[in-house]
Every structure is written in C-alpha cells, then in structure tokens.
mmCIF file of the N, C-alpha and C atoms, coordinates in Angstrom:
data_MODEL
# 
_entry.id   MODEL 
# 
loop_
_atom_site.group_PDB 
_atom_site.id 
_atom_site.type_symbol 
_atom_site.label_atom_id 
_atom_site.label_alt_id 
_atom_site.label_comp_id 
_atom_site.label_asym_id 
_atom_site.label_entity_id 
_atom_site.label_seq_id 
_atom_site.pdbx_PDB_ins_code 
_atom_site.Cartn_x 
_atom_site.Cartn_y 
_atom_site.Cartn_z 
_atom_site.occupancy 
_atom_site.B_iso_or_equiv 
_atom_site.pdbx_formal_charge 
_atom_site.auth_seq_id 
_atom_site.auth_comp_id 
_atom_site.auth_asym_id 
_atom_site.auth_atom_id 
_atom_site.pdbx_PDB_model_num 
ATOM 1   N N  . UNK A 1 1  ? 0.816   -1.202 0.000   1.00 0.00 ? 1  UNK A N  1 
ATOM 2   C CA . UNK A 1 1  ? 0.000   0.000  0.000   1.00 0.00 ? 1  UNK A CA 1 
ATOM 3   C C  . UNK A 1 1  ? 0.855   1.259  0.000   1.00 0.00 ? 1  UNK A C  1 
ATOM 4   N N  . UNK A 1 2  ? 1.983   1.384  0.304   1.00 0.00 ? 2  UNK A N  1 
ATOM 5   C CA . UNK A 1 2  ? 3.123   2.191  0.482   1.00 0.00 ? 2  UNK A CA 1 
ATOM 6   C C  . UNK A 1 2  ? 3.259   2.762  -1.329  1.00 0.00 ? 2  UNK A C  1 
ATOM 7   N N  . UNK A 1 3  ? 3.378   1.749  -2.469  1.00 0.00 ? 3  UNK A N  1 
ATOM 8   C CA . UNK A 1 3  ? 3.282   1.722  -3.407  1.00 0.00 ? 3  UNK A CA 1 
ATOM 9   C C  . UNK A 1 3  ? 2.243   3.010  -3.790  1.00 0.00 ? 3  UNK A C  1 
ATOM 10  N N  . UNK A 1 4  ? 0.806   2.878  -3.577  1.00 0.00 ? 4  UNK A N  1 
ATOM 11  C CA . UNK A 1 4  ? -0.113  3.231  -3.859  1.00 0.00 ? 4  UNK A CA 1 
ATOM 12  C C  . UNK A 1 4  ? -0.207  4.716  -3.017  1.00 0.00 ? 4  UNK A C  1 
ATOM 13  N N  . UNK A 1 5  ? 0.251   5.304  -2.029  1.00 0.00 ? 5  UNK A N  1 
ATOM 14  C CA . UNK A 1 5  ? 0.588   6.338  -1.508  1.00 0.00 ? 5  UNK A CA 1 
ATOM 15  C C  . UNK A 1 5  ? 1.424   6.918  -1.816  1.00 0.00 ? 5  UNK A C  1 
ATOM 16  N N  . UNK A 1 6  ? 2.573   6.859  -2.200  1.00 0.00 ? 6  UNK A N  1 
ATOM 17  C CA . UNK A 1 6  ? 3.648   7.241  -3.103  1.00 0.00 ? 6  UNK A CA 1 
ATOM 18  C C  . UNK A 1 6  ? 3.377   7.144  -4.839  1.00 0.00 ? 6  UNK A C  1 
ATOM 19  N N  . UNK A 1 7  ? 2.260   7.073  -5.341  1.00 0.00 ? 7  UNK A N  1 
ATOM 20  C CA . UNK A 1 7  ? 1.996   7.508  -6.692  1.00 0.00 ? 7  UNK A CA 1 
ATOM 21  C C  . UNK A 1 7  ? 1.155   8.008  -6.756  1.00 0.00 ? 7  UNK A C  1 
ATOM 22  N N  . UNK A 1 8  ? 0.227   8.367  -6.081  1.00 0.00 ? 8  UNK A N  1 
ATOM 23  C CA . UNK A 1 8  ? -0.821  9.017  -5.926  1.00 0.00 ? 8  UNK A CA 1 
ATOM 24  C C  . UNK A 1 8  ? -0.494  10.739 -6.403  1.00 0.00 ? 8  UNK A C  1 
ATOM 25  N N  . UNK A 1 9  ? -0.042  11.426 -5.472  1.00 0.00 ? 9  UNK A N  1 
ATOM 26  C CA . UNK A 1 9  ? 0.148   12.872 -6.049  1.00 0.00 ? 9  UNK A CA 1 
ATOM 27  C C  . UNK A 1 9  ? 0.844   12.719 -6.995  1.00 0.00 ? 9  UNK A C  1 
ATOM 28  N N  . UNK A 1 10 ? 1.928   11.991 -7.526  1.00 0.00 ? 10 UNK A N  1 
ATOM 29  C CA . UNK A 1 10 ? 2.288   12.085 -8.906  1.00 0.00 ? 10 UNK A CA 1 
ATOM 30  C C  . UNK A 1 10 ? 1.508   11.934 -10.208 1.00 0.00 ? 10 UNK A C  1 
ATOM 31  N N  . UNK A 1 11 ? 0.708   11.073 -9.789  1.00 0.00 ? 11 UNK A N  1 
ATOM 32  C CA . UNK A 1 11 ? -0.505  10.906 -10.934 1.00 0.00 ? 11 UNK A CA 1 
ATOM 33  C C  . UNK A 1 11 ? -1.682  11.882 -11.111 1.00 0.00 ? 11 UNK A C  1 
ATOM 34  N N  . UNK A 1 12 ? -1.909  12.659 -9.928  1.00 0.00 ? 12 UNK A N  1 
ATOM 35  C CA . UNK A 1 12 ? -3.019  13.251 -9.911  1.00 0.00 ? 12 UNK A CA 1 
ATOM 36  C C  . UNK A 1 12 ? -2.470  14.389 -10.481 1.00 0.00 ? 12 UNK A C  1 
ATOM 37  N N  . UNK A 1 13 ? -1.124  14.710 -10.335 1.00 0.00 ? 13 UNK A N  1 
ATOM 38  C CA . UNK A 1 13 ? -0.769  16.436 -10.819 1.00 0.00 ? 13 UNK A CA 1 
ATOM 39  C C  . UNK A 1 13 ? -0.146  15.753 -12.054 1.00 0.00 ? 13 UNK A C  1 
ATOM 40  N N  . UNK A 1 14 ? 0.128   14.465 -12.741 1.00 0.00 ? 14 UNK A N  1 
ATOM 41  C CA . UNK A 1 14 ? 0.113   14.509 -14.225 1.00 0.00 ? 14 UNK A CA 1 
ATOM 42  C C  . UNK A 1 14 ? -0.753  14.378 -14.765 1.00 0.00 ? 14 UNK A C  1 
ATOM 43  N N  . UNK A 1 15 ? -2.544  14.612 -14.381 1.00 0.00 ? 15 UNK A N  1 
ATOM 44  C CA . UNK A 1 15 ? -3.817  14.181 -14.841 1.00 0.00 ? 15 UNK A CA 1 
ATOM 45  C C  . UNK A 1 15 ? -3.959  15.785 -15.027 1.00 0.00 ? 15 UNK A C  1 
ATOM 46  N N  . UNK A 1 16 ? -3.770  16.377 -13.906 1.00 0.00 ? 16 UNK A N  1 
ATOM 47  C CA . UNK A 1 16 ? -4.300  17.618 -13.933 1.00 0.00 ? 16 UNK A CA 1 
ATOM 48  C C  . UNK A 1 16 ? -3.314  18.918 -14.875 1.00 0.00 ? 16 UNK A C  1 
ATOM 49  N N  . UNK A 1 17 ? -2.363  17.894 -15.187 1.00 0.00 ? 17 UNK A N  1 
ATOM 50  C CA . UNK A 1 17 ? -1.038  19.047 -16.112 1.00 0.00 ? 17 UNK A CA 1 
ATOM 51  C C  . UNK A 1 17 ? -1.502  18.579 -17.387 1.00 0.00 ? 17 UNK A C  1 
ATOM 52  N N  . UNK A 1 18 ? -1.973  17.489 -17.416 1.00 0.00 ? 18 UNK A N  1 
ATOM 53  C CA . UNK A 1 18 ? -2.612  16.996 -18.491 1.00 0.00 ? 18 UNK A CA 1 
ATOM 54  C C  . UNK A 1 18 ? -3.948  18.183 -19.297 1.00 0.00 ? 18 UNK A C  1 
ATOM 55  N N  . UNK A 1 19 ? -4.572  18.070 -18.350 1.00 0.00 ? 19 UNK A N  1 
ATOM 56  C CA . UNK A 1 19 ? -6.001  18.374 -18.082 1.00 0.00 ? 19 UNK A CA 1 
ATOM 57  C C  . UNK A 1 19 ? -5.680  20.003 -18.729 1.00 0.00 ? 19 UNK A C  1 
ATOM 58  N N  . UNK A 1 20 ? -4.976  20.849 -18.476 1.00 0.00 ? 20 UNK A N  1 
ATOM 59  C CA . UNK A 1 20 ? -4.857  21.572 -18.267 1.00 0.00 ? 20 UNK A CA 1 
ATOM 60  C C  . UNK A 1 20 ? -4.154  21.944 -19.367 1.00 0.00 ? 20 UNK A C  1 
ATOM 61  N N  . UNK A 1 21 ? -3.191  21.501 -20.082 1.00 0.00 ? 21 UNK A N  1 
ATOM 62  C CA . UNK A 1 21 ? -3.022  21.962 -21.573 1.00 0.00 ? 21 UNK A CA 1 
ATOM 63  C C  . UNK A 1 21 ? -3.770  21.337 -22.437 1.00 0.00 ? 21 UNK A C  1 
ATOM 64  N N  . UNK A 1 22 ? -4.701  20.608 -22.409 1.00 0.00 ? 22 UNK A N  1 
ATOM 65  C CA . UNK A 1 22 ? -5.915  20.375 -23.410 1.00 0.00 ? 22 UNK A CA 1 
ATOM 66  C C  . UNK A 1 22 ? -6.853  21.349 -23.502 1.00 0.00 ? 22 UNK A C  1 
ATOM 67  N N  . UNK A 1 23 ? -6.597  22.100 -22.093 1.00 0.00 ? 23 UNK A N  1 
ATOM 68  C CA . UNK A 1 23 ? -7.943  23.304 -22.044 1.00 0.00 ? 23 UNK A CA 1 
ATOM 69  C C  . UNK A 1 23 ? -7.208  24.601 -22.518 1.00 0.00 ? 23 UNK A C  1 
ATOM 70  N N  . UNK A 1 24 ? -5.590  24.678 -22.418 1.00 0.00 ? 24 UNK A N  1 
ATOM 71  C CA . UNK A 1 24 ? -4.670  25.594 -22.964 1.00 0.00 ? 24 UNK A CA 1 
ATOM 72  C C  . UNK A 1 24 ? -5.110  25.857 -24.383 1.00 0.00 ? 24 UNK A C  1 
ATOM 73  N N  . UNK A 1 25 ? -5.056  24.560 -25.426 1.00 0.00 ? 25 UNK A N  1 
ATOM 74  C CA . UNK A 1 25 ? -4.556  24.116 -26.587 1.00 0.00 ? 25 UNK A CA 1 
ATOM 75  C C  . UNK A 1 25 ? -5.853  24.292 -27.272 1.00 0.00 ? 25 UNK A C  1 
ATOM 76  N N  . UNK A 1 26 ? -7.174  24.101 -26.719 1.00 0.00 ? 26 UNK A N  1 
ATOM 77  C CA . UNK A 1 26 ? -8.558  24.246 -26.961 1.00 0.00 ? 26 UNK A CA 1 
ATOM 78  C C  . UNK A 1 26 ? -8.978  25.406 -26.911 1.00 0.00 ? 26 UNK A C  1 
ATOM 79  N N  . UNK A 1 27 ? -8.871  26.174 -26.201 1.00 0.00 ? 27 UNK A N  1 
ATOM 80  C CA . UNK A 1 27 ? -9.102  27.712 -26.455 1.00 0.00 ? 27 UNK A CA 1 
ATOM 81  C C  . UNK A 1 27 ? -8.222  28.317 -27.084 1.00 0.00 ? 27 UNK A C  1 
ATOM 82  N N  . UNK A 1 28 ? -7.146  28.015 -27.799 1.00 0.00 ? 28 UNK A N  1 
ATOM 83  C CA . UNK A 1 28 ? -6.211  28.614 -29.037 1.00 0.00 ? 28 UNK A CA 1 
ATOM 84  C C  . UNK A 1 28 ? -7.456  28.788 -30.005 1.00 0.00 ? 28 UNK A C  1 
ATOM 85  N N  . UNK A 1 29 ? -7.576  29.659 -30.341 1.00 0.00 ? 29 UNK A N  1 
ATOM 86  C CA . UNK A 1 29 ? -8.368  29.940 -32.048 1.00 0.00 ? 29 UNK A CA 1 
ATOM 87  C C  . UNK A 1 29 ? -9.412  30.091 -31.792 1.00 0.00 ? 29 UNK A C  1 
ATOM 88  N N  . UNK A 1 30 ? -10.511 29.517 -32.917 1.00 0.00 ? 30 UNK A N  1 
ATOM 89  C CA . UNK A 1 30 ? -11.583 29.642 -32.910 1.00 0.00 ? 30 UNK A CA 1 
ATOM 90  C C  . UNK A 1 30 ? -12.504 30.511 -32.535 1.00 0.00 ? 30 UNK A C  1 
ATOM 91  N N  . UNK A 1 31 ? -13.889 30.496 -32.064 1.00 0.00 ? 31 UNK A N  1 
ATOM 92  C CA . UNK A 1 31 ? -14.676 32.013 -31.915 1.00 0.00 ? 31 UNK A CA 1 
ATOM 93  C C  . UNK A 1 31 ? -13.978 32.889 -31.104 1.00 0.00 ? 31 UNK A C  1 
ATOM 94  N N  . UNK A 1 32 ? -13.302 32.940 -30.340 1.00 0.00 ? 32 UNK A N  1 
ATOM 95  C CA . UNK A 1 32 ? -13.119 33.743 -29.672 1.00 0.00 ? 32 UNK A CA 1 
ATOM 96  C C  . UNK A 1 32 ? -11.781 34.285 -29.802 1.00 0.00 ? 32 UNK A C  1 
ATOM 97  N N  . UNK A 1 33 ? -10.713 34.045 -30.604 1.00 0.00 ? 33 UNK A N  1 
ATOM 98  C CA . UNK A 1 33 ? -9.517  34.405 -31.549 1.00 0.00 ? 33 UNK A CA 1 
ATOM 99  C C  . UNK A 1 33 ? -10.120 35.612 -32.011 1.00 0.00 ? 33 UNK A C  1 
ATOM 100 N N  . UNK A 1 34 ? -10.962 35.958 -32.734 1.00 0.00 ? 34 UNK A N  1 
ATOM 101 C CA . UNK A 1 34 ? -10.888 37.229 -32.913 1.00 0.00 ? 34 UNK A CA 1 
ATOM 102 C C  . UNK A 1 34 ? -11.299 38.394 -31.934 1.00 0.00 ? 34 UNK A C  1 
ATOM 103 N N  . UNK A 1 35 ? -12.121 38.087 -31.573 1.00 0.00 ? 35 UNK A N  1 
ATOM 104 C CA . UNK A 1 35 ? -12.606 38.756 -30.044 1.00 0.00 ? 35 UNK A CA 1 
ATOM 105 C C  . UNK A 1 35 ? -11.088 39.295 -29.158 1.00 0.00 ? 35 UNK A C  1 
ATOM 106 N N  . UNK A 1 36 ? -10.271 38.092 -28.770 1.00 0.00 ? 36 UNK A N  1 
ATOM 107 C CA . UNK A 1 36 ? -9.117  38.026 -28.233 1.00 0.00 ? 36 UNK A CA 1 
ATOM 108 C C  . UNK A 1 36 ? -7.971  38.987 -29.391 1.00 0.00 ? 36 UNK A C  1 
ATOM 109 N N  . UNK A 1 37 ? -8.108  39.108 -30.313 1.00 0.00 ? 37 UNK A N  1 
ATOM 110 C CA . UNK A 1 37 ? -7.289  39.747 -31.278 1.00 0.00 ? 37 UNK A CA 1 
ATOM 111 C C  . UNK A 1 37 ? -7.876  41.215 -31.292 1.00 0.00 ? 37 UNK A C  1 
ATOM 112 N N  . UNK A 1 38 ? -8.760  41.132 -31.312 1.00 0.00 ? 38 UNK A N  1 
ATOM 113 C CA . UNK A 1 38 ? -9.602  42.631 -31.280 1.00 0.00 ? 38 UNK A CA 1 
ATOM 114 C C  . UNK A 1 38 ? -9.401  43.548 -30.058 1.00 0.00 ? 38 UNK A C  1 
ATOM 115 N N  . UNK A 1 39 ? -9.378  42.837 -29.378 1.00 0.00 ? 39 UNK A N  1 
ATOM 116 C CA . UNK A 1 39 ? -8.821  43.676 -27.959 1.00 0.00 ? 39 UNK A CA 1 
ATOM 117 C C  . UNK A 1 39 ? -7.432  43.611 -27.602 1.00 0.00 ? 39 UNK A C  1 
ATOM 118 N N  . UNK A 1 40 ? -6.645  42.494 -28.315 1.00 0.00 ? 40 UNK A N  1 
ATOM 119 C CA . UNK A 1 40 ? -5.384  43.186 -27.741 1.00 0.00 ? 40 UNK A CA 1 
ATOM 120 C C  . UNK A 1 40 ? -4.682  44.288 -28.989 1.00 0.00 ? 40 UNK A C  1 
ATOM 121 N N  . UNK A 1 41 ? -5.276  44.222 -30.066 1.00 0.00 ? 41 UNK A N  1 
ATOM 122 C CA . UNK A 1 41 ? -4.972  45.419 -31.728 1.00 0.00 ? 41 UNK A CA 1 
ATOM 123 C C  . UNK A 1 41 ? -5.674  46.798 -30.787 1.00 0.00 ? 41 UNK A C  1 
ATOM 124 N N  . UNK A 1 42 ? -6.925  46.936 -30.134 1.00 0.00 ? 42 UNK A N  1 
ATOM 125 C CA . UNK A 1 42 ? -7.520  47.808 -29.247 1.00 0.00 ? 42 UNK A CA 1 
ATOM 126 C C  . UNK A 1 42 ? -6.170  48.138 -28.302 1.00 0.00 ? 42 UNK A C  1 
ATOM 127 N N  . UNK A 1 43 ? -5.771  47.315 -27.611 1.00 0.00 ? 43 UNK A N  1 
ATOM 128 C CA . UNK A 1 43 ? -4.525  47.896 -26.534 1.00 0.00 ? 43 UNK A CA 1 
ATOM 129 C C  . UNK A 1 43 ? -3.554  48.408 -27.061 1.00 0.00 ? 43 UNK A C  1 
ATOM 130 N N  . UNK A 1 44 ? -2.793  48.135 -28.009 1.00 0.00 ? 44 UNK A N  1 
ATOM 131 C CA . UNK A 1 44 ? -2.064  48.557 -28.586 1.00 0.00 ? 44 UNK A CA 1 
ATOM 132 C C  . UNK A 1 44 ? -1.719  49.750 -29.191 1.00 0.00 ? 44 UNK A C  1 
ATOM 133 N N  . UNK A 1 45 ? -3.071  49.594 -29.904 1.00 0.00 ? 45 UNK A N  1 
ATOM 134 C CA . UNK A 1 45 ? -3.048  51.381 -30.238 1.00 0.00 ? 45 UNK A CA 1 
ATOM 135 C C  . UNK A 1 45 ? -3.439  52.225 -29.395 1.00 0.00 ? 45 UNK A C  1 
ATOM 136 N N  . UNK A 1 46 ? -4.072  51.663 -28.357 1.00 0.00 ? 46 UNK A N  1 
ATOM 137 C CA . UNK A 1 46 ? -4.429  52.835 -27.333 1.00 0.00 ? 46 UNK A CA 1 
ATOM 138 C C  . UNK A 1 46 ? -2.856  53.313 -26.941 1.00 0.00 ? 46 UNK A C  1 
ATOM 139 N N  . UNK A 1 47 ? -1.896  52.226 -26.604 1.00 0.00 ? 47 UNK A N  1 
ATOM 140 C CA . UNK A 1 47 ? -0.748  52.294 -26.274 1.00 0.00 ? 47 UNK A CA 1 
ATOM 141 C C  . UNK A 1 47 ? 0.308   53.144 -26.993 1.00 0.00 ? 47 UNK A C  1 
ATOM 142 N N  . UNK A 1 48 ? 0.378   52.841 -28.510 1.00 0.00 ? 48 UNK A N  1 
ATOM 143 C CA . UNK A 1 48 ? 0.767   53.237 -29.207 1.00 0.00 ? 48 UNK A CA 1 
ATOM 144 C C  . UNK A 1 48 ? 0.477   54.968 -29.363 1.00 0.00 ? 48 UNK A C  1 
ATOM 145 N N  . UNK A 1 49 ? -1.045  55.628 -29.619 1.00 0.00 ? 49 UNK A N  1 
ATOM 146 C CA . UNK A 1 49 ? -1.254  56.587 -29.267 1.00 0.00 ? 49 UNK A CA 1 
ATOM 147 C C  . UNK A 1 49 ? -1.010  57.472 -27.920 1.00 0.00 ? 49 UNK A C  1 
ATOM 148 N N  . UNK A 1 50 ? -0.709  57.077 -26.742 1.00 0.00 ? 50 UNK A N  1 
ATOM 149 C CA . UNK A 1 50 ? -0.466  57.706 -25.951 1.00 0.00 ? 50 UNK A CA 1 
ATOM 150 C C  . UNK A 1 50 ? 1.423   57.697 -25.961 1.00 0.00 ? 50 UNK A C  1 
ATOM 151 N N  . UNK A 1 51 ? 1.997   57.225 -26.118 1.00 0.00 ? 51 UNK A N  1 
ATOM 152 C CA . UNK A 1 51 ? 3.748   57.277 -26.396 1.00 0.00 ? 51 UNK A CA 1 
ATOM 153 C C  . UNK A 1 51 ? 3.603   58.036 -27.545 1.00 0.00 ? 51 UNK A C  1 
ATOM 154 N N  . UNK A 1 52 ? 3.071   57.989 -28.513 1.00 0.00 ? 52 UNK A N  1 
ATOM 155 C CA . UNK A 1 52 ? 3.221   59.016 -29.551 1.00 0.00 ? 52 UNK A CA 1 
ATOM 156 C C  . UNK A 1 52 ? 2.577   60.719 -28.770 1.00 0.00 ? 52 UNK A C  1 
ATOM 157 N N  . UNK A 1 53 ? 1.581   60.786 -27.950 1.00 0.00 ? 53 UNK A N  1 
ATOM 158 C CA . UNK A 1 53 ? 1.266   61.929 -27.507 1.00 0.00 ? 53 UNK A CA 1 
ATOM 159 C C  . UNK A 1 53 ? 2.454   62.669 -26.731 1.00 0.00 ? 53 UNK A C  1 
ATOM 160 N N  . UNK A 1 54 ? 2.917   61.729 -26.104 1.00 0.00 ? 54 UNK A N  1 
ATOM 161 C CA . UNK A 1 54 ? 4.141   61.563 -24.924 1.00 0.00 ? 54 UNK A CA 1 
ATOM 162 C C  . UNK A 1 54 ? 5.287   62.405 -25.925 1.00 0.00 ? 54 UNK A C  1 
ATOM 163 N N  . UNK A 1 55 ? 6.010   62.230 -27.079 1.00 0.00 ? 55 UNK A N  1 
ATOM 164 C CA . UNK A 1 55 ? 6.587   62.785 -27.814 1.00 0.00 ? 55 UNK A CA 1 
ATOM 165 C C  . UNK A 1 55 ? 6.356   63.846 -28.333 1.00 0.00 ? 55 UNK A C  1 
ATOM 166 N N  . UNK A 1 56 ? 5.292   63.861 -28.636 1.00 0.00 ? 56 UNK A N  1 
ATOM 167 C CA . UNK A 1 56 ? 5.241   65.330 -29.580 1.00 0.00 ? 56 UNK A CA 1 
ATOM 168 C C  . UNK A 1 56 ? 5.031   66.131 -28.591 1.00 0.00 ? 56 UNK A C  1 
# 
C-alpha cells in the first residue's frame, strides 16, 4: 500500500497538467480568436497613441 501512496500525487498532478493543456490548446483559435485579437490590436493602439502623444 506504500506503493499506492507514493503515486498518488504524482498521478493526480500529471492528470491535472494533463487536463490543463488540453484546455490551454482548446481555447487557441476559434470564436473567440478574434474577439481576443480585437482587444489586444484595441490595446495597442491605445498604447501606441499615448507614447506618440508623450513625444510630440
């Protein structure tokens, strides 16, 4: 049983590292890629416009 106590958290945090870039790798793209693109092209130029104000 020593066996079975000593693999236990190893398995559960390679289920859940698992788990967890499938949900990484799954929300790459799709509907919400542009949404996600749209707001960070939005930050940017907000960004971009205020360093350019900053200069002139």
């Amino acid at each position: 049983m020593d066996y079975v106590a000593a693999l236990t958290p190893p398995l559960v945090m390679a289920v859940a590292f698992t788990a967890l870039i499938v949900t990484i790798v799954k929300s790459q793209g799709g509907a919400n890629k542009a949404k996600e693109d749209g707001i960070v092209d939005a930050a940017l130029a907000k960004a971009e416009g205020t360093s350019q104000k900053r200069r002139s």
